[in-house]
């Protein structure tokens, strides 16, 4: 039986969940996977957390050298989150020949090259299944199950906090700020929710997923990012009338050999598979040129779901004779499209008098924007006008919007939301 000594960096939610699974499944993993995994050291300043899990305090410290210099530790699993000290501790561990397992998407997306270089130097492995979509095995699917395909697109709901907020806004008819407050009270959203609601978390995950899908390192600055903080209850309700559900999507596509990567709220038709993904659940659709559509669904966060992905990486890593590292070239500017095509929903407040609509549609016509549907709602001396467009170039549509905004008759552009089908 192969004995494997591991270290855990941090005993927060996921670190504790991982430890619990390793204890609970110890015999199962030995019997079915042939590895005897033992936690030899834990880096944690709060001894009470270790004691609550039954970890002897002789195994707990705050000094990374107790791990890096321990020849019996071959895998380091990191749960600190944030960039430092996680990045430095993992680089030191990799250089010392210890394989790394991490769920830290921000640090991983920003430091992938450095981590890979350190792993090569130390002849160690780098595993990150838990970095994207928590317990859903998306990374291994992309790395090991799609060889018969060129991946054409990857599209998903990869952030549970924002999906929880949007689901509650839709189901309870609540405003964004009120649901956010409630989510913070219940501990679903962080006190500083920016990483989730402004789309950063989805952007880090999309960078990792699209790098694996398209075999080119996708830099974060190439990803268009828009969060959910401007989403209003009014648009959710109007969207419902049109048969749409609003989601925060992470989208990576290959269009004529060029990559398109974006994170933004989008209306989906209610019968779209991603429209039924509710609450804090995540889901990702992959389209391969031979297999067609694949969809993975599950919990993207939480102690046991994310711990499940970490344990999978620990066992997988333990079984490797030689670690395979993913070496990708950085995408060049020319590898990206600087435009993409989408359908749009636009709501604006306009003066309610003759000729106003003609002026607006005139601008749409000038930019070759074709209108699919229109609705008008009365509101005193002004009217709220909603247009749905056919598929248009984003650049052309946004040029039209900016010209419409400057018309005297248009009081405000209240919302522009992309439609994905
Ligand atoms: N903040 C993330 C989410 C946690 O809400 O999905 C998992 O990455």
Coordinates of N, CA, C and O in Angstrom, one line a residue, residues 166-325:
X166 N -29.5 36.5 -8.0 CA -30.4 36.6 -9.1 C -31.6 35.7 -9.0 O -32.7 36.1 -9.4
X167 N -31.4 34.5 -8.5 CA -32.6 33.6 -8.3 C -33.6 34.2 -7.3 O -34.8 34.2 -7.6
X168 N -33.1 34.8 -6.2 CA -34.0 35.4 -5.3 C -34.7 36.6 -5.8 O -35.9 36.8 -5.5
X169 N -33.9 37.4 -6.6 CA -34.6 38.6 -7.2 C -35.7 38.1 -8.1 O -36.8 38.7 -8.1
X170 N -35.5 37.1 -8.9 CA -36.5 36.6 -9.8 C -37.7 36.0 -9.1 O -38.8 36.2 -9.4
X171 N -37.4 35.1 -8.1 CA -38.5 34.3 -7.5 C -39.3 35.1 -6.5 O -40.4 34.9 -6.3
X172 N -38.6 36.1 -5.8 CA -39.3 36.8 -4.7 C -39.6 38.2 -5.1 O -40.1 39.0 -4.3
X173 N -39.2 38.6 -6.3 CA -39.5 40.0 -6.8 C -38.8 41.0 -5.9 O -39.3 42.1 -5.7
X174 N -37.5 40.7 -5.5 CA -36.8 41.6 -4.6 C -35.8 42.4 -5.4 O -35.3 42.0 -6.5
X175 N -35.4 43.6 -4.9 CA -34.3 44.4 -5.5 C -33.0 43.8 -5.1 O -32.8 43.2 -4.1
X176 N -32.0 44.1 -6.0 CA -30.6 43.6 -5.8 C -30.1 43.9 -4.4 O -29.6 43.0 -3.7
X177 N -30.2 45.2 -4.0 CA -29.5 45.6 -2.7 C -30.2 44.8 -1.6 O -29.4 44.4 -0.6
X178 N -31.5 44.6 -1.6 CA -32.1 43.9 -0.5 C -31.7 42.4 -0.4 O -31.5 41.8 0.6
X179 N -31.6 41.7 -1.6 CA -31.2 40.3 -1.6 C -29.8 40.2 -1.1 O -29.4 39.3 -0.4
X180 N -28.9 41.2 -1.6 CA -27.5 41.1 -1.2 C -27.4 41.2 0.3 O -26.7 40.4 1.0
X181 N -28.2 42.2 0.9 CA -28.1 42.3 2.4 C -28.5 41.0 3.1 O -27.9 40.5 4.0
X182 N -29.6 40.4 2.5 CA -30.1 39.1 3.1 C -29.1 38.0 3.0 O -28.8 37.3 3.9
X183 N -28.4 38.0 1.8 CA -27.4 36.9 1.5 C -26.2 37.1 2.5 O -25.6 36.2 2.9
X184 N -25.9 38.4 2.8 CA -24.8 38.7 3.7 C -25.1 38.2 5.1 O -24.3 37.6 5.8
X185 N -26.4 38.5 5.5 CA -26.8 38.1 6.8 C -26.8 36.6 7.0 O -26.4 36.0 8.0
X186 N -27.1 35.9 5.9 CA -27.1 34.4 6.0 C -25.7 33.8 5.8 O -25.6 32.6 5.8
X187 N -24.8 34.6 5.5 CA -23.4 34.1 5.3 C -23.2 33.6 3.9 O -22.1 33.0 3.6
X188 N -24.1 33.8 2.9 CA -23.9 33.4 1.5 C -22.9 34.4 0.8 O -22.2 34.0 -0.1
X189 N -23.1 35.6 1.1 CA -22.2 36.6 0.4 C -21.3 37.2 1.4 O -21.6 37.4 2.6
X190 N -20.1 37.6 1.0 CA -19.0 38.2 1.8 C -19.4 39.6 2.2 O -20.2 40.2 1.5
X191 N -18.8 40.1 3.3 CA -19.1 41.4 3.8 C -18.6 42.4 2.6 O -19.3 43.4 2.4
X192 N -17.5 42.1 2.0 CA -17.1 42.8 0.8 C -17.4 41.9 -0.4 O -16.7 41.0 -0.7
X193 N -18.6 42.1 -1.0 CA -19.0 41.2 -2.1 C -18.5 41.4 -3.4 O -18.8 40.7 -4.4
X194 N -17.5 42.4 -3.6 CA -17.1 42.8 -4.9 C -16.6 41.6 -5.8 O -16.9 41.5 -7.0
X195 N -15.8 40.7 -5.2 CA -15.2 39.6 -6.0 C -16.3 38.8 -6.7 O -16.1 38.4 -7.8
X196 N -17.4 38.6 -6.0 CA -18.5 37.9 -6.6 C -19.4 38.8 -7.5 O -19.5 38.5 -8.7
X197 N -19.9 39.8 -6.9 CA -21.0 40.6 -7.7 C -20.4 41.4 -8.8 O -21.1 41.7 -9.8
X198 N -19.1 41.8 -8.8 CA -18.5 42.5 -9.9 C -17.9 41.6 -10.9 O -17.3 42.0 -11.9
X199 N -18.1 40.3 -10.7 CA -17.7 39.3 -11.8 C -16.2 38.9 -11.8 O -15.8 38.2 -12.7
X200 N -15.4 39.3 -10.7 CA -14.0 38.9 -10.7 C -13.8 37.4 -10.6 O -13.0 36.8 -11.2
X201 N -14.6 36.8 -9.6 CA -14.5 35.4 -9.4 C -14.8 34.6 -10.6 O -14.1 33.7 -11.0
X202 N -15.9 35.0 -11.3 CA -16.2 34.3 -12.6 C -15.1 34.5 -13.6 O -14.8 33.6 -14.4
X203 N -14.5 35.7 -13.6 CA -13.4 36.0 -14.6 C -12.2 35.1 -14.4 O -11.6 34.6 -15.3
X204 N -11.8 34.9 -13.1 CA -10.7 34.1 -12.8 C -11.0 32.6 -13.3 O -10.1 32.0 -13.9
X205 N -12.2 32.2 -13.0 CA -12.6 30.8 -13.4 C -12.6 30.7 -14.9 O -12.1 29.7 -15.5
X206 N -13.2 31.7 -15.6 CA -13.2 31.6 -17.0 C -11.8 31.6 -17.7 O -11.6 30.9 -18.7
X207 N -10.9 32.4 -17.1 CA -9.5 32.4 -17.6 C -8.9 31.0 -17.5 O -8.3 30.5 -18.5
X208 N -9.2 30.3 -16.4 CA -8.6 28.9 -16.2 C -9.3 28.0 -17.2 O -8.7 27.2 -17.9
X209 N -10.7 28.0 -17.2 CA -11.4 27.1 -18.1 C -11.2 27.3 -19.5 O -11.0 26.3 -20.3
X210 N -11.1 28.5 -20.0 CA -10.9 28.8 -21.4 C -9.5 28.5 -21.8 O -9.3 28.1 -23.0
X211 N -8.6 28.6 -20.9 CA -7.2 28.2 -21.2 C -7.1 26.7 -21.5 O -6.5 26.3 -22.5
X212 N -7.8 25.9 -20.7 CA -7.8 24.5 -20.9 C -8.6 24.1 -22.1 O -8.3 23.2 -22.9
X213 N -9.7 24.9 -22.4 CA -10.6 24.5 -23.5 C -9.9 24.9 -24.8 O -10.0 24.1 -25.8
X214 N -9.2 26.0 -24.9 CA -8.7 26.5 -26.2 C -7.1 26.3 -26.3 O -6.5 26.7 -27.3
X215 N -6.5 25.7 -25.3 CA -5.1 25.4 -25.3 C -4.2 26.6 -25.5 O -3.2 26.6 -26.1
X216 N -4.6 27.7 -25.0 CA -3.8 29.0 -25.0 C -4.1 29.7 -23.7 O -5.3 29.8 -23.3
X217 N -3.1 30.2 -23.1 CA -3.2 30.9 -21.8 C -4.0 32.2 -22.1 O -3.6 33.0 -22.9
X218 N -5.2 32.3 -21.4 CA -6.1 33.5 -21.6 C -5.8 34.5 -20.5 O -6.1 34.3 -19.4
X219 N -5.2 35.6 -20.9 CA -4.9 36.6 -19.8 C -6.2 37.3 -19.3 O -7.1 37.5 -20.1
X220 N -6.1 37.6 -18.0 CA -7.3 38.2 -17.4 C -7.8 39.5 -18.1 O -9.0 39.7 -18.2
X221 N -6.8 40.2 -18.5 CA -7.1 41.5 -19.1 C -7.9 41.4 -20.5 O -8.4 42.4 -21.0
X222 N -7.9 40.2 -21.0 CA -8.6 40.0 -22.3 C -10.1 39.7 -22.1 O -10.8 39.5 -23.0
X223 N -10.4 39.4 -20.8 CA -11.8 39.0 -20.5 C -12.7 40.2 -20.3 O -12.4 41.0 -19.4
X224 N -13.7 40.4 -21.1 CA -14.7 41.5 -20.8 C -15.5 41.1 -19.5 O -15.9 40.0 -19.4
X225 N -15.6 42.1 -18.6 CA -16.2 41.7 -17.3 C -17.3 42.8 -16.9 O -17.0 44.0 -16.9
X226 N -18.4 42.3 -16.6 CA -19.5 43.2 -16.1 C -20.2 42.4 -15.0 O -20.6 41.2 -15.2
X227 N -20.5 43.0 -13.9 CA -21.1 42.3 -12.8 C -22.6 42.5 -12.7 O -23.2 42.9 -13.7
X228 N -23.2 42.2 -11.6 CA -24.7 42.2 -11.5 C -25.3 43.4 -10.7 O -26.5 43.5 -10.6
X229 N -24.4 44.3 -10.3 CA -24.9 45.3 -9.3 C -25.9 46.3 -10.0 O -26.6 46.9 -9.3
X230 N -25.9 46.3 -11.3 CA -26.8 47.3 -11.9 C -28.1 46.6 -12.3 O -29.0 47.2 -12.9
X231 N -28.2 45.3 -12.1 CA -29.5 44.6 -12.5 C -30.6 45.0 -11.6 O -30.5 45.1 -10.4
X232 N -31.8 45.4 -12.3 CA -32.9 45.8 -11.5 C -34.1 44.9 -11.6 O -34.2 44.1 -12.6
X233 N -34.9 44.9 -10.5 CA -36.1 44.1 -10.5 C -37.0 44.4 -11.7 O -37.6 43.5 -12.2
X234 N -37.1 45.6 -12.1 CA -37.9 46.0 -13.3 C -37.5 45.2 -14.5 O -38.4 44.6 -15.2
X235 N -36.2 45.1 -14.8 CA -35.8 44.3 -16.0 C -36.0 42.8 -15.8 O -36.3 42.1 -16.8
X236 N -35.9 42.4 -14.6 CA -36.2 40.9 -14.3 C -37.6 40.7 -14.7 O -38.0 39.7 -15.3
X237 N -38.5 41.6 -14.2 CA -40.0 41.4 -14.5 C -40.3 41.5 -15.9 O -41.1 40.7 -16.5
X238 N -39.7 42.5 -16.6 CA -40.0 42.6 -18.1 C -39.4 41.4 -18.8 O -40.1 40.8 -19.7
X239 N -38.2 41.0 -18.4 CA -37.6 39.8 -19.0 C -38.6 38.6 -18.9 O -38.7 37.8 -19.8
X240 N -39.2 38.4 -17.7 CA -40.1 37.3 -17.4 C -41.2 37.4 -18.5 O -41.7 36.3 -19.0
X241 N -41.8 38.6 -18.7 CA -42.9 38.7 -19.7 C -42.4 38.2 -21.1 O -43.2 37.7 -21.8
X242 N -41.2 38.4 -21.4 CA -40.7 37.9 -22.7 C -40.2 36.4 -22.7 O -39.8 35.9 -23.6
X243 N -40.3 35.8 -21.4 CA -39.9 34.4 -21.3 C -38.4 34.2 -21.1 O -37.8 33.2 -21.5
X244 N -37.8 35.2 -20.4 CA -36.3 35.1 -20.2 C -36.0 35.0 -18.7 O -36.8 35.4 -17.8
X245 N -34.9 34.4 -18.4 CA -34.3 34.3 -17.0 C -33.0 35.0 -17.1 O -32.2 34.7 -18.0
X246 N -32.7 35.8 -16.1 CA -31.4 36.5 -16.0 C -30.3 35.7 -15.2 O -30.6 35.3 -14.1
X247 N -29.1 35.5 -15.8 CA -28.0 34.8 -15.2 C -26.7 35.6 -15.4 O -26.6 36.3 -16.4
X248 N -25.8 35.4 -14.5 CA -24.4 35.9 -14.7 C -23.7 34.8 -15.5 O -23.5 33.7 -14.9
X249 N -23.3 35.1 -16.7 CA -22.6 34.0 -17.5 C -21.2 34.3 -17.7 O -20.7 35.4 -17.8
X250 N -20.4 33.2 -17.7 CA -19.0 33.2 -18.1 C -19.0 32.5 -19.5 O -19.4 31.3 -19.6
X251 N -18.5 33.2 -20.5 CA -18.6 32.6 -21.9 C -17.2 32.7 -22.5 O -16.6 33.7 -22.6
X252 N -16.8 31.5 -23.1 CA -15.6 31.5 -23.9 C -16.0 30.8 -25.2 O -16.6 29.7 -25.2
X253 N -15.6 31.4 -26.3 CA -16.0 30.8 -27.6 C -14.9 30.9 -28.6 O -14.1 31.9 -28.5
X254 N -14.8 30.0 -29.5 CA -13.9 30.1 -30.6 C -14.8 30.5 -31.8 O -15.7 29.8 -32.2
X255 N -14.4 31.7 -32.4 CA -15.2 32.2 -33.6 C -14.1 32.4 -34.7 O -13.2 33.2 -34.5
X256 N -14.3 31.6 -35.7 CA -13.3 31.6 -36.8 C -11.9 31.6 -36.3 O -11.0 32.4 -36.7
X257 N -11.6 30.7 -35.4 CA -10.2 30.5 -34.9 C -9.8 31.5 -33.9 O -8.7 31.5 -33.3
X258 N -10.7 32.5 -33.6 CA -10.3 33.6 -32.6 C -11.1 33.4 -31.3 O -12.3 32.9 -31.4
X259 N -10.5 33.8 -30.2 CA -11.2 33.5 -28.9 C -12.0 34.7 -28.5 O -11.5 35.9 -28.6
X260 N -13.2 34.5 -27.9 CA -14.0 35.5 -27.4 C -14.3 35.1 -25.9 O -14.7 34.0 -25.7
X261 N -13.9 36.0 -25.0 CA -14.1 35.7 -23.6 C -14.8 36.8 -22.8 O -14.4 37.9 -22.9
X262 N -15.9 36.5 -22.2 CA -16.7 37.5 -21.5 C -17.5 37.0 -20.3 O -17.9 35.9 -20.3
X263 N -17.6 37.9 -19.3 CA -18.5 37.6 -18.2 C -19.4 38.8 -18.1 O -19.0 39.9 -18.0
X264 N -20.7 38.5 -18.1 CA -21.7 39.5 -18.0 C -23.1 38.9 -17.7 O -23.3 37.7 -18.0
X265 N -24.0 39.8 -17.2 CA -25.4 39.2 -17.0 C -26.0 39.0 -18.4 O -25.7 39.8 -19.3
X266 N -26.8 38.1 -18.5 CA -27.5 37.8 -19.8 C -28.9 37.2 -19.6 O -29.1 36.4 -18.6
X267 N -29.8 37.6 -20.4 CA -31.1 36.9 -20.5 C -31.0 35.6 -21.3 O -30.4 35.6 -22.4
X268 N -31.5 34.5 -20.7 CA -31.6 33.3 -21.4 C -33.0 32.9 -21.6 O -33.9 33.2 -20.7
X269 N -33.4 32.3 -22.7 CA -34.8 31.8 -22.8 C -35.0 30.8 -21.7 O -34.1 30.0 -21.3
X270 N -36.3 30.8 -21.1 CA -36.6 29.9 -20.0 C -36.3 28.5 -20.3 O -36.1 27.7 -19.3
X271 N -36.3 28.0 -21.5 CA -36.1 26.6 -21.8 C -34.6 26.3 -22.0 O -34.3 25.2 -22.4
X272 N -33.7 27.3 -21.8 CA -32.3 27.0 -22.0 C -31.9 26.2 -20.8 O -32.3 26.5 -19.6
X273 N -31.0 25.2 -20.9 CA -30.6 24.3 -19.8 C -30.0 25.1 -18.6 O -30.2 24.8 -17.5
X274 N -29.3 26.2 -18.9 CA -28.7 27.0 -17.8 C -29.8 27.9 -17.0 O -29.5 28.3 -15.9
X275 N -30.9 28.1 -17.7 CA -32.0 28.9 -17.0 C -32.5 28.2 -15.8 O -33.0 28.9 -14.9
X276 N -32.5 26.9 -15.8 CA -33.1 26.2 -14.6 C -32.1 25.9 -13.5 O -32.4 25.3 -12.5
X277 N -30.9 26.5 -13.6 CA -29.9 26.4 -12.5 C -30.1 27.4 -11.5 O -30.0 28.6 -11.8
X278 N -30.6 27.0 -10.3 CA -31.1 28.0 -9.4 C -30.3 28.1 -8.1 O -29.5 27.2 -7.8
X279 N -30.5 29.1 -7.3 CA -29.8 29.3 -6.0 C -28.3 29.3 -6.2 O -27.8 29.9 -7.1
X280 N -27.6 28.6 -5.3 CA -26.2 28.7 -5.3 C -25.5 27.7 -6.2 O -24.3 27.5 -6.2
X281 N -26.4 26.9 -6.9 CA -25.8 25.9 -7.8 C -25.1 26.5 -9.0 O -25.4 27.6 -9.4
X282 N -24.1 25.8 -9.6 CA -23.3 26.2 -10.7 C -23.6 25.1 -11.8 O -24.0 24.0 -11.6
X283 N -23.3 25.5 -13.1 CA -23.4 24.6 -14.2 C -22.6 25.1 -15.3 O -22.4 26.3 -15.5
X284 N -22.0 24.2 -16.1 CA -21.2 24.6 -17.2 C -21.5 23.8 -18.4 O -21.7 22.5 -18.3
X285 N -21.8 24.4 -19.6 CA -22.0 23.7 -20.8 C -20.7 23.8 -21.7 O -20.2 24.9 -21.9
X286 N -20.3 22.6 -22.2 CA -19.2 22.6 -23.1 C -19.7 22.1 -24.5 O -20.5 21.2 -24.5
X287 N -19.3 22.7 -25.5 CA -19.6 22.2 -26.9 C -18.4 21.7 -27.6 O -17.4 22.5 -27.8
X288 N -18.3 20.4 -27.9 CA -17.2 19.9 -28.6 C -17.6 19.7 -30.1 O -18.8 19.4 -30.3
X289 N -16.7 19.7 -31.0 CA -17.1 19.6 -32.4 C -17.6 18.2 -32.8 O -18.4 18.0 -33.7
X290 N -17.2 17.2 -32.0 CA -17.7 15.8 -32.3 C -18.8 15.4 -31.3 O -19.8 14.8 -31.7
X291 N -18.6 15.7 -30.0 CA -19.6 15.2 -29.0 C -20.8 16.0 -29.0 O -21.9 15.6 -28.5
X292 N -20.7 17.3 -29.4 CA -21.9 18.2 -29.2 C -21.9 18.8 -27.8 O -20.9 19.1 -27.3
X293 N -23.1 18.9 -27.3 CA -23.3 19.6 -26.0 C -23.0 18.6 -24.8 O -23.5 17.5 -24.8
X294 N -22.3 19.1 -23.8 CA -22.1 18.4 -22.5 C -22.5 19.4 -21.4 O -22.2 20.6 -21.6
X295 N -23.2 19.0 -20.4 CA -23.5 19.9 -19.3 C -23.1 19.3 -18.0 O -23.5 18.2 -17.7
X296 N -22.3 20.0 -17.2 CA -22.0 19.6 -15.8 C -22.7 20.5 -14.8 O -22.6 21.7 -15.0
X297 N -23.3 19.9 -13.8 CA -24.1 20.7 -12.8 C -23.7 20.3 -11.4 O -23.5 19.1 -11.2
X298 N -23.7 21.2 -10.5 CA -23.5 20.9 -9.1 C -23.2 22.0 -8.2 O -23.3 23.2 -8.6
X299 N -22.7 21.7 -7.0 CA -22.4 22.7 -6.1 C -21.0 23.3 -6.3 O -20.0 22.6 -6.4
X300 N -20.9 24.7 -6.5 CA -19.7 25.3 -6.8 C -18.9 25.8 -5.6 O -17.9 26.4 -5.7
X301 N -19.5 25.6 -4.4 CA -18.8 26.1 -3.2 C -19.2 25.2 -2.0 O -20.1 24.4 -2.2
X302 N -18.6 25.5 -0.9 CA -19.0 24.8 0.4 C -17.9 23.8 0.8 O -17.0 23.4 0.0
X303 N -18.0 23.5 2.1 CA -16.9 22.7 2.7 C -16.8 21.3 2.0 O -15.7 20.9 1.5
X304 N -17.8 20.5 2.0 CA -17.7 19.2 1.5 C -17.7 19.1 -0.1 O -16.9 18.4 -0.6
X305 N -18.5 19.9 -0.8 CA -18.4 19.9 -2.2 C -17.0 20.3 -2.7 O -16.4 19.6 -3.6
X306 N -16.5 21.4 -2.2 CA -15.1 21.8 -2.7 C -14.1 20.8 -2.1 O -13.1 20.4 -2.8
X307 N -14.3 20.3 -0.9 CA -13.4 19.3 -0.3 C -13.4 18.1 -1.1 O -12.3 17.4 -1.3
X308 N -14.5 17.7 -1.7 CA -14.6 16.5 -2.6 C -13.6 16.7 -3.8 O -12.9 15.7 -4.2
X309 N -13.6 17.9 -4.4 CA -12.7 18.1 -5.5 C -11.2 18.1 -5.1 O -10.3 17.6 -5.8
X310 N -11.0 18.6 -3.9 CA -9.6 18.6 -3.3 C -9.1 17.2 -3.1 O -8.0 16.8 -3.5
X311 N -10.0 16.4 -2.5 CA -9.6 15.0 -2.2 C -9.4 14.2 -3.5 O -8.5 13.4 -3.6
X312 N -10.2 14.5 -4.5 CA -10.0 13.9 -5.8 C -8.6 14.2 -6.3 O -7.9 13.3 -6.8
X313 N -8.2 15.4 -6.2 CA -6.9 15.8 -6.7 C -5.8 15.1 -5.9 O -4.8 14.7 -6.4
X314 N -6.0 15.0 -4.6 CA -5.0 14.4 -3.7 C -4.8 13.0 -4.1 O -3.7 12.5 -4.3
X315 N -5.9 12.3 -4.3 CA -5.8 10.8 -4.7 C -5.2 10.7 -6.1 O -4.3 9.9 -6.3
X316 N -5.7 11.5 -7.0 CA -5.2 11.5 -8.4 C -3.7 11.7 -8.4 O -3.0 11.0 -9.1
X317 N -3.3 12.8 -7.7 CA -1.9 13.1 -7.6 C -1.1 12.0 -7.0 O 0.0 11.6 -7.6
X318 N -1.6 11.3 -6.0 CA -0.9 10.2 -5.3 C -0.6 9.1 -6.3 O 0.3 8.3 -6.1
X319 N -1.5 8.9 -7.3 CA -1.4 7.8 -8.2 C -0.5 8.0 -9.4 O -0.2 7.1 -10.2
X320 N -0.1 9.3 -9.6 CA 0.7 9.6 -10.8 C 2.1 9.1 -10.6 O 2.8 9.3 -9.6
X321 N 2.7 8.5 -11.7 CA 4.1 8.1 -11.7 C 4.9 9.3 -12.2 O 5.9 9.6 -11.6
X322 N 4.3 10.0 -13.1 CA 5.0 11.2 -13.6 C 3.9 12.3 -13.7 O 2.8 12.0 -14.3
X323 N 4.2 13.5 -13.3 CA 3.1 14.6 -13.3 C 3.2 15.2 -14.7 O 4.2 15.5 -15.2
X324 N 2.0 15.4 -15.3 CA 1.9 16.1 -16.6 C 1.6 17.6 -16.3 O 0.6 17.9 -15.6
X325 N 2.4 18.5 -16.8 CA 2.1 19.9 -16.6 C 1.5 20.5 -17.9 O 1.9 20.0 -19.0

